[in-house]
Amino acid sequence: MKGYKILIVEDDQKMNQGLLHIISKEGYFVQSVDSGEKALEKIRDTQFDLIISDLKLPGIDGRQLLSATKKYDPNILFVIITAYGTVDTAVSAMKEGAEDYILKPFDLEELRLVIKKIMEKRELFLSNIRLQRQLEKKYTFDNIIGTSEAMMMVFKTINRVKDSKTTVLIRGETGTGKELVARALHFNSDKALKPYLPVNCAALNENLLSSELFGHVKGAFTGAVSDKQGLFEAANGGTVFLDEIGDIGTGLQQTFLRVLESGEIQPVGSFERKKVFVRIIAATNKNLEAMIEQGSFREDLYYRLNVVIIDLPPLRERKGDIGILAHHFLKQYSAQNNKSITRISKEVLRLLENYAWPGNVRELENIIERATLFEVSQEVTPDSLPPALTMPPLISDMKSFSKDINSLEQLSKKHIIKVLETTHQNKTQASKLLGIDRSTLWRIMNRLEMNSNNR
Ligand SMILES: Nc1ncnc2c1ncn2[C@@H]1O[C@H](COP(=O)(O)OP(=O)(O)OP(=O)(O)O)[C@@H](O)[C@H]1O
Ligand SMILES: [Mg+2]
């Protein structure tokens, strides 16, 4: 609470000095003046957080000062001090933007409490602003990493459509950054200060989801004890992000279609429709076209959603991004875990580039985070990678082997040689990777007449 600046405006000299003394003792920076005119001069030189002003003042009175202050800077908080007879005026001052009023005569404890409460609100307000700034920073493009042609296309599309009202459909496998793109679209748009409300359509059943999105009226169903506003209304002017849109049932698909066509929502159990102005961004990892073929997704809804499509390619199709993403995450997690790992070994980069990344960027992020915890040197080495990466690809994936495979035995032999190469001929590690005992490995190697060197 320390460091906040308070201005006292009080024409009664004794009261003025008394307040100055008491409030200073609380650790605030306090100044006092004896008229509204002087107060207006003061607020031009000093950024006050709070003004505590008497209502009755000789020239400009407390209410006029309140209105002038709020016009000058609506973030300056205001408290009116008033006598019993003028409570009505104090109440209307609150309607005009004062945070609170104090009745004369007041005791010290009361004054302390009022100031404390207001300053806590101030603290919250300031930390919200800080958080908002962080969020904005987090979701600017700086945080979407990628220089591949496909990602450049994504950035270009985000820039082109961010400020429009058009519905955007983001498609991509799990972990490709769909939510990241949705946030970038919102937080870089002219709606950035309005709400961004994400909803995971797969997480709720149809009825719950309807009430969550469109609200309900009291008595709409058992447990609906009062009217409830839905996300669409709460997001008015901003963005609703419908995540996993491919997972909604046909009933809701029809409702969405109506909302998209009319811009109106209908709370559950209500006959009234309400106009809402929200930007809709939808995302899915499903193949909606295939679902249309199978009859599980409405074609008309699909055409409403896909006005603009952003396709996020799987990581294995933009190998060029793997290295920069890995370095980006390394910097982040190394700092977060108080490590000073700054490099990634060539061998690790090769392993990362050859991996299939079923979990895409999320998986890469997790693997680098894990590596920063496991790595003991200042460079990420294969030792700090999980087995999935260091183990050679499954036999079925080993296309290069298909040419000269005559028998299962030969195939096993090749596979074991490959695994031993990865473990630098360490059989204990190799048997772990192969999921067999060391003695079993030894037996197989004997049978296949593989050279044995006992490590
Ligand atoms: N291009 C990128 N640059 C930096 N970080 C990324 C990128 N793509 C994804 N990420 C990170 O990967 C993680 C997963 O991203 P996100 O949640 O956006 O994926 P998603 O496509 O929504 O996945 P899902 O379908 O599983 O919900 C997040 O931590 C995100 O910050
Ligand atoms: Mg997601």
Short mmCIF file of C-alpha atoms and ligand atoms in Angstrom, two decimals:
data_model
loop_
_atom_site.label_atom_id
_atom_site.label_comp_id
_atom_site.label_asym_id
_atom_site.label_seq_id
_atom_site.Cartn_x
_atom_site.Cartn_y
_atom_site.Cartn_z
CA MET A 1 0.00 0.00 0.00
CA LYS A 2 3.00 2.26 0.45
CA GLY A 3 3.78 4.85 -2.16
CA TYR A 4 0.22 5.81 -3.03
CA LYS A 5 -0.44 9.54 -3.27
CA ILE A 6 -3.40 11.15 -1.53
CA LEU A 7 -4.63 14.74 -1.73
CA ILE A 8 -6.78 16.22 1.05
CA VAL A 9 -9.10 19.12 0.24
CA GLU A 10 -10.48 20.71 3.40
CA ASP A 11 -11.05 24.38 4.23
CA ASP A 12 -11.27 23.88 7.98
CA GLN A 13 -7.67 24.38 9.02
CA LYS A 14 -7.78 22.14 12.09
CA MET A 15 -9.45 19.30 10.25
CA ASN A 16 -7.07 19.71 7.32
CA GLN A 17 -3.97 19.38 9.49
CA GLY A 18 -5.50 16.54 11.49
CA LEU A 19 -6.22 14.49 8.37
CA LEU A 20 -2.80 15.24 6.93
CA HIS A 21 -1.16 13.98 10.09
CA ILE A 22 -3.25 10.83 10.49
CA ILE A 23 -3.10 9.67 6.88
CA SER A 24 0.64 10.36 6.58
CA LYS A 25 1.16 8.07 9.55
CA GLU A 26 -0.36 5.22 7.50
CA GLY A 27 2.59 5.44 5.16
CA TYR A 28 0.97 7.24 2.23
CA PHE A 29 2.39 10.29 0.51
CA VAL A 30 -0.09 13.00 1.50
CA GLN A 31 -0.58 16.64 0.56
CA SER A 32 -3.37 18.99 1.54
CA VAL A 33 -5.00 22.14 0.15
CA ASP A 34 -7.86 24.29 1.40
CA SER A 35 -9.86 24.86 -1.78
CA GLY A 36 -11.13 23.12 -4.90
CA GLU A 37 -9.27 25.58 -7.11
CA LYS A 38 -5.95 24.72 -5.47
CA ALA A 39 -6.78 21.02 -5.73
CA LEU A 40 -7.22 21.34 -9.50
CA GLU A 41 -3.85 23.03 -9.73
CA LYS A 42 -2.23 20.25 -7.69
CA ILE A 43 -3.56 17.40 -9.76
CA ARG A 44 -1.87 18.92 -12.79
CA ASP A 45 1.57 18.55 -11.15
CA THR A 46 1.18 15.32 -9.22
CA GLN A 47 -0.37 12.02 -10.18
CA PHE A 48 -2.62 11.40 -7.16
CA ASP A 49 -4.27 8.06 -6.59
CA LEU A 50 -6.96 9.39 -4.26
CA ILE A 51 -8.56 12.72 -3.40
CA ILE A 52 -10.38 13.06 -0.09
CA SER A 53 -12.45 16.20 -0.27
CA ASP A 54 -14.91 18.00 1.95
CA LEU A 55 -18.25 18.49 0.24
CA LYS A 56 -18.70 22.10 1.35
CA LEU A 57 -15.88 24.32 0.17
CA PRO A 58 -15.82 28.08 -0.37
CA GLY A 59 -15.48 28.27 -4.19
CA ILE A 60 -15.68 25.14 -6.29
CA ASP A 61 -17.43 22.64 -4.00
CA GLY A 62 -16.65 18.95 -3.53
CA ARG A 63 -19.05 17.76 -6.21
CA GLN A 64 -17.77 20.16 -8.83
CA LEU A 65 -14.24 19.14 -7.93
CA LEU A 66 -15.23 15.49 -8.32
CA SER A 67 -16.63 16.05 -11.78
CA ALA A 68 -13.64 18.14 -12.91
CA THR A 69 -11.22 15.56 -11.53
CA LYS A 70 -12.93 12.63 -13.23
CA LYS A 71 -12.93 14.55 -16.49
CA TYR A 72 -9.23 15.25 -16.09
CA ASP A 73 -8.34 11.67 -15.15
CA PRO A 74 -11.07 9.10 -14.51
CA ASN A 75 -8.54 6.88 -12.74
CA ILE A 76 -8.12 9.25 -9.78
CA LEU A 77 -10.25 7.88 -6.96
CA PHE A 78 -12.43 10.19 -4.92
CA VAL A 79 -13.93 10.22 -1.42
CA ILE A 80 -16.34 12.87 -0.15
CA ILE A 81 -16.41 13.99 3.47
CA THR A 82 -19.78 15.28 4.50
CA ALA A 83 -21.99 16.16 7.45
CA TYR A 84 -25.20 14.28 8.33
CA GLY A 85 -27.52 16.81 6.79
CA THR A 86 -26.00 16.39 3.32
CA VAL A 87 -26.00 12.61 2.95
CA ASP A 88 -28.26 12.79 -0.09
CA THR A 89 -25.72 14.93 -1.88
CA ALA A 90 -22.98 12.50 -0.91
CA VAL A 91 -24.99 9.62 -2.35
CA SER A 92 -25.51 11.43 -5.61
CA ALA A 93 -21.79 12.21 -5.66
CA MET A 94 -21.20 8.47 -5.57
CA LYS A 95 -23.43 8.08 -8.56
CA GLU A 96 -21.24 10.62 -10.28
CA GLY A 97 -18.16 8.54 -9.70
CA ALA A 98 -16.99 8.98 -6.09
CA GLU A 99 -15.84 5.71 -4.55
CA ASP A 100 -17.19 6.36 -1.07
CA TYR A 101 -18.18 9.01 1.44
CA ILE A 102 -17.30 9.58 5.09
CA LEU A 103 -19.77 11.12 7.51
CA LYS A 104 -18.64 13.82 9.93
CA PRO A 105 -17.88 13.34 12.73
CA PHE A 106 -15.89 10.19 12.02
CA ASP A 107 -13.47 8.20 14.06
CA LEU A 108 -9.96 7.34 12.99
CA GLU A 109 -10.62 3.65 12.56
CA GLU A 110 -13.44 4.36 10.12
CA LEU A 111 -11.25 6.67 8.09
CA ARG A 112 -8.44 4.12 8.01
CA LEU A 113 -10.81 1.40 6.85
CA VAL A 114 -12.30 3.47 4.05
CA ILE A 115 -8.85 4.40 2.75
CA LYS A 116 -7.57 0.85 3.08
CA LYS A 117 -10.54 -0.57 1.16
CA ILE A 118 -10.12 1.96 -1.62
CA MET A 119 -6.40 1.39 -1.89
CA GLU A 120 -6.94 -2.34 -2.11
CA LYS A 121 -9.27 -1.68 -5.01
CA ARG A 122 -6.59 0.50 -6.54
CA GLU A 123 -4.01 -2.24 -6.12
CA LEU A 124 -6.32 -4.72 -7.84
CA PHE A 125 -7.04 -2.28 -10.63
CA LEU A 126 -3.34 -1.65 -11.22
CA SER A 127 -2.47 -5.33 -11.11
CA ASN A 128 -5.27 -6.03 -13.60
CA ILE A 129 -3.77 -3.47 -15.91
CA ARG A 130 -0.36 -5.08 -15.47
CA LEU A 131 -1.86 -8.49 -16.16
CA GLN A 132 -3.72 -7.21 -19.19
CA ARG A 133 -0.46 -5.77 -20.53
CA GLN A 134 1.29 -9.09 -19.96
CA LEU A 135 -1.53 -10.92 -21.69
CA GLU A 136 -1.43 -8.55 -24.59
CA LYS A 137 2.29 -9.07 -24.81
CA LYS A 138 1.93 -12.82 -24.52
CA TYR A 139 -0.50 -12.97 -27.39
CA THR A 140 1.14 -10.66 -29.82
CA PHE A 141 2.74 -12.33 -32.76
CA ASP A 142 6.11 -12.25 -31.03
CA ASN A 143 4.99 -15.32 -29.23
CA ILE A 144 3.98 -17.30 -32.25
CA ILE A 145 7.28 -18.63 -33.44
CA GLY A 146 7.89 -19.81 -36.97
CA THR A 147 9.59 -18.77 -40.16
CA SER A 148 8.35 -21.54 -42.41
CA GLU A 149 6.34 -20.52 -45.43
CA ALA A 150 3.22 -22.02 -43.86
CA MET A 151 3.60 -19.92 -40.70
CA MET A 152 4.28 -16.78 -42.72
CA MET A 153 0.94 -17.39 -44.43
CA VAL A 154 -0.68 -17.73 -41.00
CA PHE A 155 0.76 -14.37 -39.84
CA LYS A 156 -0.38 -12.72 -43.04
CA THR A 157 -3.91 -14.02 -42.62
CA ILE A 158 -4.06 -12.96 -38.96
CA ASN A 159 -3.03 -9.46 -39.98
CA ARG A 160 -5.55 -9.28 -42.77
CA VAL A 161 -8.58 -10.46 -40.83
CA LYS A 162 -7.93 -9.49 -37.20
CA ASP A 163 -10.09 -6.35 -37.25
CA SER A 164 -12.93 -7.70 -39.34
CA LYS A 165 -16.06 -9.28 -37.93
CA THR A 166 -15.67 -12.34 -40.12
CA THR A 167 -15.87 -15.75 -38.57
CA VAL A 168 -12.55 -17.55 -38.64
CA LEU A 169 -12.06 -21.30 -38.60
CA ILE A 170 -8.70 -22.52 -37.33
CA ARG A 171 -7.78 -26.07 -38.27
CA GLY A 172 -4.86 -28.17 -37.15
CA GLU A 173 -3.78 -31.25 -35.26
CA THR A 174 -3.51 -31.15 -31.49
CA GLY A 175 -0.77 -28.86 -30.19
CA THR A 176 -0.26 -26.92 -33.43
CA GLY A 177 -1.15 -23.60 -31.79
CA LYS A 178 -4.84 -23.11 -32.60
CA GLU A 179 -5.61 -21.41 -29.31
CA LEU A 180 -2.50 -19.26 -29.63
CA VAL A 181 -3.70 -18.03 -33.02
CA ALA A 182 -7.23 -17.39 -31.72
CA ARG A 183 -5.81 -15.22 -28.94
CA ALA A 184 -3.49 -13.41 -31.32
CA LEU A 185 -6.48 -12.62 -33.53
CA HIS A 186 -8.37 -11.12 -30.61
CA PHE A 187 -5.60 -9.37 -28.70
CA ASN A 188 -4.22 -7.71 -31.82
CA SER A 189 -7.60 -6.54 -33.01
CA ASP A 190 -9.56 -3.37 -32.37
CA LYS A 191 -11.64 -5.47 -29.94
CA ALA A 192 -8.61 -6.23 -27.76
CA LEU A 193 -9.96 -4.45 -24.71
CA LYS A 194 -13.33 -6.22 -24.96
CA PRO A 195 -13.74 -9.72 -23.58
CA TYR A 196 -12.18 -12.79 -25.15
CA LEU A 197 -14.14 -15.78 -23.93
CA PRO A 198 -13.00 -19.26 -24.90
CA VAL A 199 -15.26 -22.27 -24.51
CA ASN A 200 -14.33 -25.89 -24.98
CA CYS A 201 -17.32 -27.37 -26.80
CA ALA A 202 -16.13 -30.93 -26.16
CA ALA A 203 -16.09 -30.53 -22.39
CA LEU A 204 -19.82 -30.07 -21.77
CA ASN A 205 -22.94 -31.93 -22.81
CA GLU A 206 -25.35 -30.26 -25.18
CA ASN A 207 -27.73 -28.88 -22.54
CA LEU A 208 -25.05 -27.48 -20.31
CA LEU A 209 -23.23 -26.00 -23.25
CA SER A 210 -26.40 -24.26 -24.50
CA SER A 211 -26.99 -22.67 -21.14
CA GLU A 212 -23.30 -21.77 -20.79
CA LEU A 213 -23.27 -20.08 -24.19
CA PHE A 214 -26.70 -18.53 -24.42
CA GLY A 215 -27.69 -18.25 -20.76
CA HIS A 216 -30.99 -19.37 -19.29
CA VAL A 217 -34.03 -17.94 -17.57
CA LYS A 218 -35.14 -18.81 -14.07
CA GLY A 219 -37.01 -22.12 -14.04
CA ALA A 220 -35.77 -23.20 -17.49
CA PHE A 221 -34.71 -26.52 -15.95
CA THR A 222 -34.25 -28.05 -12.50
CA GLY A 223 -31.56 -26.07 -10.75
CA ALA A 224 -32.08 -22.90 -12.81
CA VAL A 225 -32.88 -20.82 -9.74
CA SER A 226 -32.26 -17.47 -11.36
CA ASP A 227 -31.64 -15.93 -14.76
CA LYS A 228 -28.11 -16.47 -15.99
CA GLN A 229 -26.28 -14.56 -18.66
CA GLY A 230 -24.50 -16.66 -21.29
CA LEU A 231 -21.02 -16.25 -22.70
CA PHE A 232 -22.26 -14.73 -25.93
CA GLU A 233 -23.87 -11.87 -24.04
CA ALA A 234 -20.94 -11.49 -21.66
CA ALA A 235 -18.57 -11.24 -24.62
CA ASN A 236 -20.60 -8.54 -26.33
CA GLY A 237 -18.31 -6.42 -28.48
CA GLY A 238 -15.52 -8.97 -28.12
CA THR A 239 -14.73 -12.51 -29.21
CA VAL A 240 -16.12 -15.96 -28.41
CA PHE A 241 -13.68 -18.76 -29.18
CA LEU A 242 -15.52 -22.01 -29.88
CA ASP A 243 -12.82 -24.60 -29.37
CA GLU A 244 -13.33 -28.18 -30.60
CA ILE A 245 -16.30 -27.17 -32.73
CA GLY A 246 -16.22 -30.58 -34.43
CA ASP A 247 -17.36 -32.17 -31.20
CA ILE A 248 -20.81 -30.61 -30.87
CA GLY A 249 -24.01 -32.54 -31.49
CA THR A 250 -26.38 -31.89 -34.35
CA GLY A 251 -28.87 -30.00 -32.15
CA LEU A 252 -26.32 -27.38 -31.21
CA GLN A 253 -25.01 -27.26 -34.74
CA GLN A 254 -28.42 -26.04 -35.80
CA THR A 255 -28.50 -23.47 -33.00
CA PHE A 256 -25.05 -22.17 -33.97
CA LEU A 257 -26.13 -21.85 -37.54
CA ARG A 258 -29.08 -19.70 -36.46
CA VAL A 259 -26.89 -17.53 -34.23
CA LEU A 260 -24.36 -17.03 -37.01
CA GLU A 261 -27.06 -16.17 -39.52
CA SER A 262 -29.12 -13.82 -37.38
CA GLY A 263 -26.63 -12.52 -34.80
CA GLU A 264 -29.28 -13.29 -32.20
CA ILE A 265 -29.24 -15.63 -29.26
CA GLN A 266 -32.07 -17.16 -27.32
CA PRO A 267 -31.48 -17.99 -23.65
CA VAL A 268 -32.61 -21.50 -22.67
CA GLY A 269 -36.26 -21.39 -21.59
CA SER A 270 -36.85 -17.92 -23.02
CA PHE A 271 -39.00 -16.91 -25.97
CA GLU A 272 -37.11 -13.71 -26.47
CA ARG A 273 -34.18 -13.30 -28.77
CA LYS A 274 -31.35 -10.93 -28.07
CA LYS A 275 -29.04 -9.30 -30.54
CA VAL A 276 -25.36 -9.83 -29.74
CA PHE A 277 -22.29 -8.42 -31.41
CA VAL A 278 -19.55 -10.96 -31.07
CA ARG A 279 -16.77 -12.14 -33.29
CA ILE A 280 -16.67 -15.90 -33.54
CA ILE A 281 -13.47 -17.85 -33.90
CA ALA A 282 -13.83 -21.62 -34.08
CA ALA A 283 -11.19 -24.32 -33.98
CA THR A 284 -11.08 -28.01 -34.60
CA ASN A 285 -8.64 -30.87 -35.02
CA LYS A 286 -11.31 -32.91 -36.80
CA ASN A 287 -11.71 -33.25 -40.53
CA LEU A 288 -15.04 -31.45 -40.90
CA GLU A 289 -15.34 -32.28 -44.60
CA ALA A 290 -15.12 -35.98 -43.81
CA MET A 291 -17.66 -35.49 -41.06
CA ILE A 292 -20.02 -33.84 -43.55
CA GLU A 293 -19.67 -36.90 -45.79
CA GLN A 294 -20.52 -39.14 -42.87
CA GLY A 295 -23.47 -36.94 -41.97
CA SER A 296 -22.18 -35.93 -38.54
CA PHE A 297 -21.50 -32.26 -39.33
CA ARG A 298 -23.90 -29.86 -41.03
CA GLU A 299 -22.67 -28.63 -44.36
CA ASP A 300 -24.51 -25.29 -44.06
CA LEU A 301 -22.82 -24.60 -40.69
CA TYR A 302 -19.46 -25.52 -42.19
CA TYR A 303 -19.91 -22.92 -44.93
CA ARG A 304 -20.86 -20.31 -42.34
CA LEU A 305 -17.76 -21.07 -40.32
CA ASN A 306 -15.18 -21.34 -43.05
CA VAL A 307 -15.36 -17.81 -44.45
CA VAL A 308 -11.73 -17.49 -43.47
CA ILE A 309 -9.69 -20.61 -42.76
CA ILE A 310 -6.35 -20.67 -41.00
CA ASP A 311 -4.61 -24.01 -41.42
CA LEU A 312 -1.87 -24.81 -38.97
CA PRO A 313 0.35 -27.46 -40.49
CA PRO A 314 1.69 -30.27 -38.30
CA LEU A 315 5.21 -29.68 -37.01
CA ARG A 316 6.65 -32.61 -39.00
CA GLU A 317 5.67 -30.71 -42.16
CA ARG A 318 7.60 -27.60 -41.18
CA LYS A 319 10.86 -29.05 -39.96
CA GLY A 320 12.57 -25.70 -40.45
CA ASP A 321 10.61 -24.33 -37.46
CA ILE A 322 11.73 -27.08 -35.08
CA GLY A 323 15.15 -25.57 -34.32
CA ILE A 324 13.92 -22.04 -33.62
CA LEU A 325 10.99 -23.29 -31.56
CA ALA A 326 13.33 -25.50 -29.55
CA HIS A 327 15.69 -22.56 -28.89
CA HIS A 328 12.75 -20.35 -27.98
CA PHE A 329 11.47 -22.85 -25.41
CA LEU A 330 15.01 -23.49 -24.14
CA LYS A 331 15.47 -19.81 -23.38
CA GLN A 332 12.11 -19.66 -21.62
CA TYR A 333 12.43 -22.81 -19.49
CA SER A 334 16.11 -22.46 -18.77
CA ALA A 335 15.36 -19.06 -17.20
CA GLN A 336 12.26 -20.38 -15.46
CA ASN A 337 14.18 -23.28 -13.91
CA ASN A 338 17.22 -21.17 -13.01
CA LYS A 339 19.47 -23.08 -15.39
CA SER A 340 22.05 -21.68 -17.73
CA ILE A 341 21.61 -24.06 -20.63
CA THR A 342 22.09 -22.02 -23.75
CA ARG A 343 22.79 -24.45 -26.56
CA ILE A 344 21.30 -27.51 -28.18
CA SER A 345 23.74 -30.14 -29.45
CA LYS A 346 23.80 -30.99 -33.15
CA GLU A 347 22.85 -34.56 -32.33
CA VAL A 348 19.76 -33.40 -30.43
CA LEU A 349 18.73 -31.09 -33.27
CA ARG A 350 19.03 -34.02 -35.65
CA LEU A 351 16.90 -36.21 -33.37
CA LEU A 352 14.30 -33.44 -33.01
CA GLU A 353 14.10 -32.98 -36.75
CA ASN A 354 13.67 -36.68 -37.39
CA TYR A 355 10.93 -37.22 -34.88
CA ALA A 356 7.28 -37.41 -36.04
CA TRP A 357 5.82 -35.04 -33.37
CA PRO A 358 2.34 -36.51 -32.90
CA GLY A 359 1.75 -33.88 -30.18
CA ASN A 360 3.24 -31.11 -32.34
CA VAL A 361 4.54 -27.88 -30.75
CA ARG A 362 3.05 -28.74 -27.34
CA GLU A 363 5.08 -31.95 -27.30
CA LEU A 364 8.24 -30.10 -28.35
CA GLU A 365 7.66 -27.55 -25.60
CA ASN A 366 7.24 -30.34 -23.02
CA ILE A 367 10.35 -32.13 -24.20
CA ILE A 368 12.48 -29.01 -23.96
CA GLU A 369 11.05 -28.17 -20.55
CA ARG A 370 11.91 -31.70 -19.39
CA ALA A 371 15.40 -31.40 -20.89
CA THR A 372 16.09 -28.20 -18.94
CA LEU A 373 15.34 -30.15 -15.76
CA PHE A 374 17.37 -33.25 -16.65
CA GLU A 375 20.35 -31.68 -18.39
CA VAL A 376 23.47 -31.28 -16.30
CA SER A 377 25.71 -29.58 -18.85
CA GLN A 378 25.18 -26.21 -20.51
CA GLU A 379 24.04 -27.80 -23.72
CA VAL A 380 21.00 -30.01 -24.32
CA THR A 381 22.39 -33.47 -25.04
CA PRO A 382 20.59 -36.70 -26.05
CA ASP A 383 20.83 -37.87 -22.41
CA SER A 384 18.18 -35.40 -21.36
CA LEU A 385 15.72 -36.45 -24.04
CA PRO A 386 12.98 -39.01 -23.38
CA PRO A 387 13.40 -42.49 -24.97
CA ALA A 388 10.73 -41.81 -27.60
CA LEU A 389 13.19 -39.48 -29.29
CA THR A 390 16.40 -41.38 -28.91
CA MET A 391 14.91 -44.72 -29.86
CA PRO A 392 15.07 -45.48 -33.56
CA PRO A 393 11.75 -45.37 -35.39
CA LEU A 394 9.54 -48.43 -35.20
CA ILE A 395 10.30 -51.16 -37.68
CA SER A 396 7.13 -50.39 -39.58
CA ASP A 397 8.36 -46.81 -40.09
CA MET A 398 11.76 -47.80 -41.37
CA LYS A 399 11.18 -47.35 -45.05
CA SER A 400 14.88 -47.45 -45.79
CA PHE A 401 15.00 -51.01 -44.59
CA SER A 402 12.33 -52.33 -46.88
CA LYS A 403 14.70 -52.91 -49.81
CA ASP A 404 16.78 -55.69 -48.38
CA ILE A 405 14.50 -57.32 -45.89
CA ASN A 406 14.29 -61.01 -46.59
CA SER A 407 13.35 -62.29 -43.22
CA LEU A 408 12.15 -61.29 -39.84
CA GLU A 409 15.54 -62.29 -38.46
CA GLN A 410 17.36 -59.84 -40.67
CA LEU A 411 14.93 -57.13 -39.74
CA SER A 412 15.47 -57.79 -36.03
CA LYS A 413 19.20 -57.73 -36.55
CA LYS A 414 19.05 -54.34 -38.26
CA HIS A 415 16.83 -52.98 -35.58
CA ILE A 416 19.10 -54.14 -32.78
CA ILE A 417 22.17 -52.73 -34.54
CA LYS A 418 20.39 -49.39 -34.85
CA VAL A 419 19.40 -49.37 -31.19
CA LEU A 420 22.94 -50.29 -30.15
CA GLU A 421 24.26 -47.43 -32.23
CA THR A 422 22.00 -45.02 -30.39
CA THR A 423 23.17 -46.31 -27.02
CA HIS A 424 26.83 -46.35 -28.11
CA GLN A 425 26.83 -50.17 -27.78
CA ASN A 426 25.58 -50.06 -24.22
CA LYS A 427 23.46 -53.24 -23.98
CA THR A 428 21.77 -52.43 -20.70
CA GLN A 429 20.37 -49.22 -22.19
CA ALA A 430 19.60 -50.95 -25.48
CA SER A 431 17.62 -53.71 -23.79
CA LYS A 432 15.64 -51.07 -21.89
CA LEU A 433 14.81 -49.30 -25.14
CA LEU A 434 13.82 -52.59 -26.74
CA GLY A 435 11.68 -53.49 -23.77
CA ILE A 436 13.48 -56.81 -23.10
CA ASP A 437 15.87 -58.21 -20.46
CA ARG A 438 19.58 -57.79 -20.97
CA SER A 439 19.94 -61.60 -21.02
CA THR A 440 17.21 -61.93 -23.65
CA LEU A 441 19.01 -59.37 -25.80
CA TRP A 442 22.22 -61.31 -25.37
CA ARG A 443 20.50 -64.57 -26.39
CA ILE A 444 18.95 -63.00 -29.48
CA MET A 445 22.28 -61.49 -30.45
CA ASN A 446 23.93 -64.89 -30.11
CA ARG A 447 21.29 -66.53 -32.22
CA LEU A 448 21.62 -63.85 -34.90
CA GLU A 449 25.38 -64.24 -34.73
CA MET A 450 25.89 -60.64 -33.92
CA ASN A 451 29.27 -59.61 -32.61
CA SER A 452 29.21 -59.24 -28.92
CA ASN A 453 31.26 -56.88 -26.94
CA ASN A 454 30.30 -56.99 -23.33
CA ARG A 455 29.16 -53.61 -22.09
N1 LIG B 1 4.12 -21.39 -33.26
C1 LIG B 1 4.22 -21.46 -31.94
N2 LIG B 1 5.11 -20.70 -31.29
C2 LIG B 1 5.26 -20.79 -29.95
N3 LIG B 1 4.53 -21.59 -29.16
C3 LIG B 1 3.62 -22.37 -29.74
C4 LIG B 1 3.40 -22.34 -31.16
N4 LIG B 1 2.42 -23.21 -31.45
C5 LIG B 1 2.03 -23.75 -30.29
N5 LIG B 1 2.74 -23.25 -29.25
C6 LIG B 1 2.62 -23.63 -27.84
O1 LIG B 1 2.21 -25.00 -27.81
C7 LIG B 1 1.21 -25.22 -26.83
C8 LIG B 1 -0.05 -25.73 -27.49
O2 LIG B 1 -0.65 -24.72 -28.26
P1 LIG B 1 -2.24 -24.54 -28.35
O3 LIG B 1 -2.87 -24.80 -27.03
O4 LIG B 1 -2.50 -23.25 -29.01
O5 LIG B 1 -2.55 -25.77 -29.33
P2 LIG B 1 -3.94 -26.27 -29.90
O6 LIG B 1 -3.78 -26.38 -31.37
O7 LIG B 1 -5.04 -25.43 -29.39
O8 LIG B 1 -4.00 -27.75 -29.30
P3 LIG B 1 -5.30 -28.65 -28.90
O9 LIG B 1 -5.95 -29.08 -30.18
O10 LIG B 1 -4.68 -29.83 -28.20
O11 LIG B 1 -6.15 -27.83 -28.04
C9 LIG B 1 1.01 -23.90 -26.12
O12 LIG B 1 1.79 -23.88 -24.96
C10 LIG B 1 1.50 -22.88 -27.12
O13 LIG B 1 1.98 -21.74 -26.47
MG MG B 2 -6.63 -25.90 -28.11
#
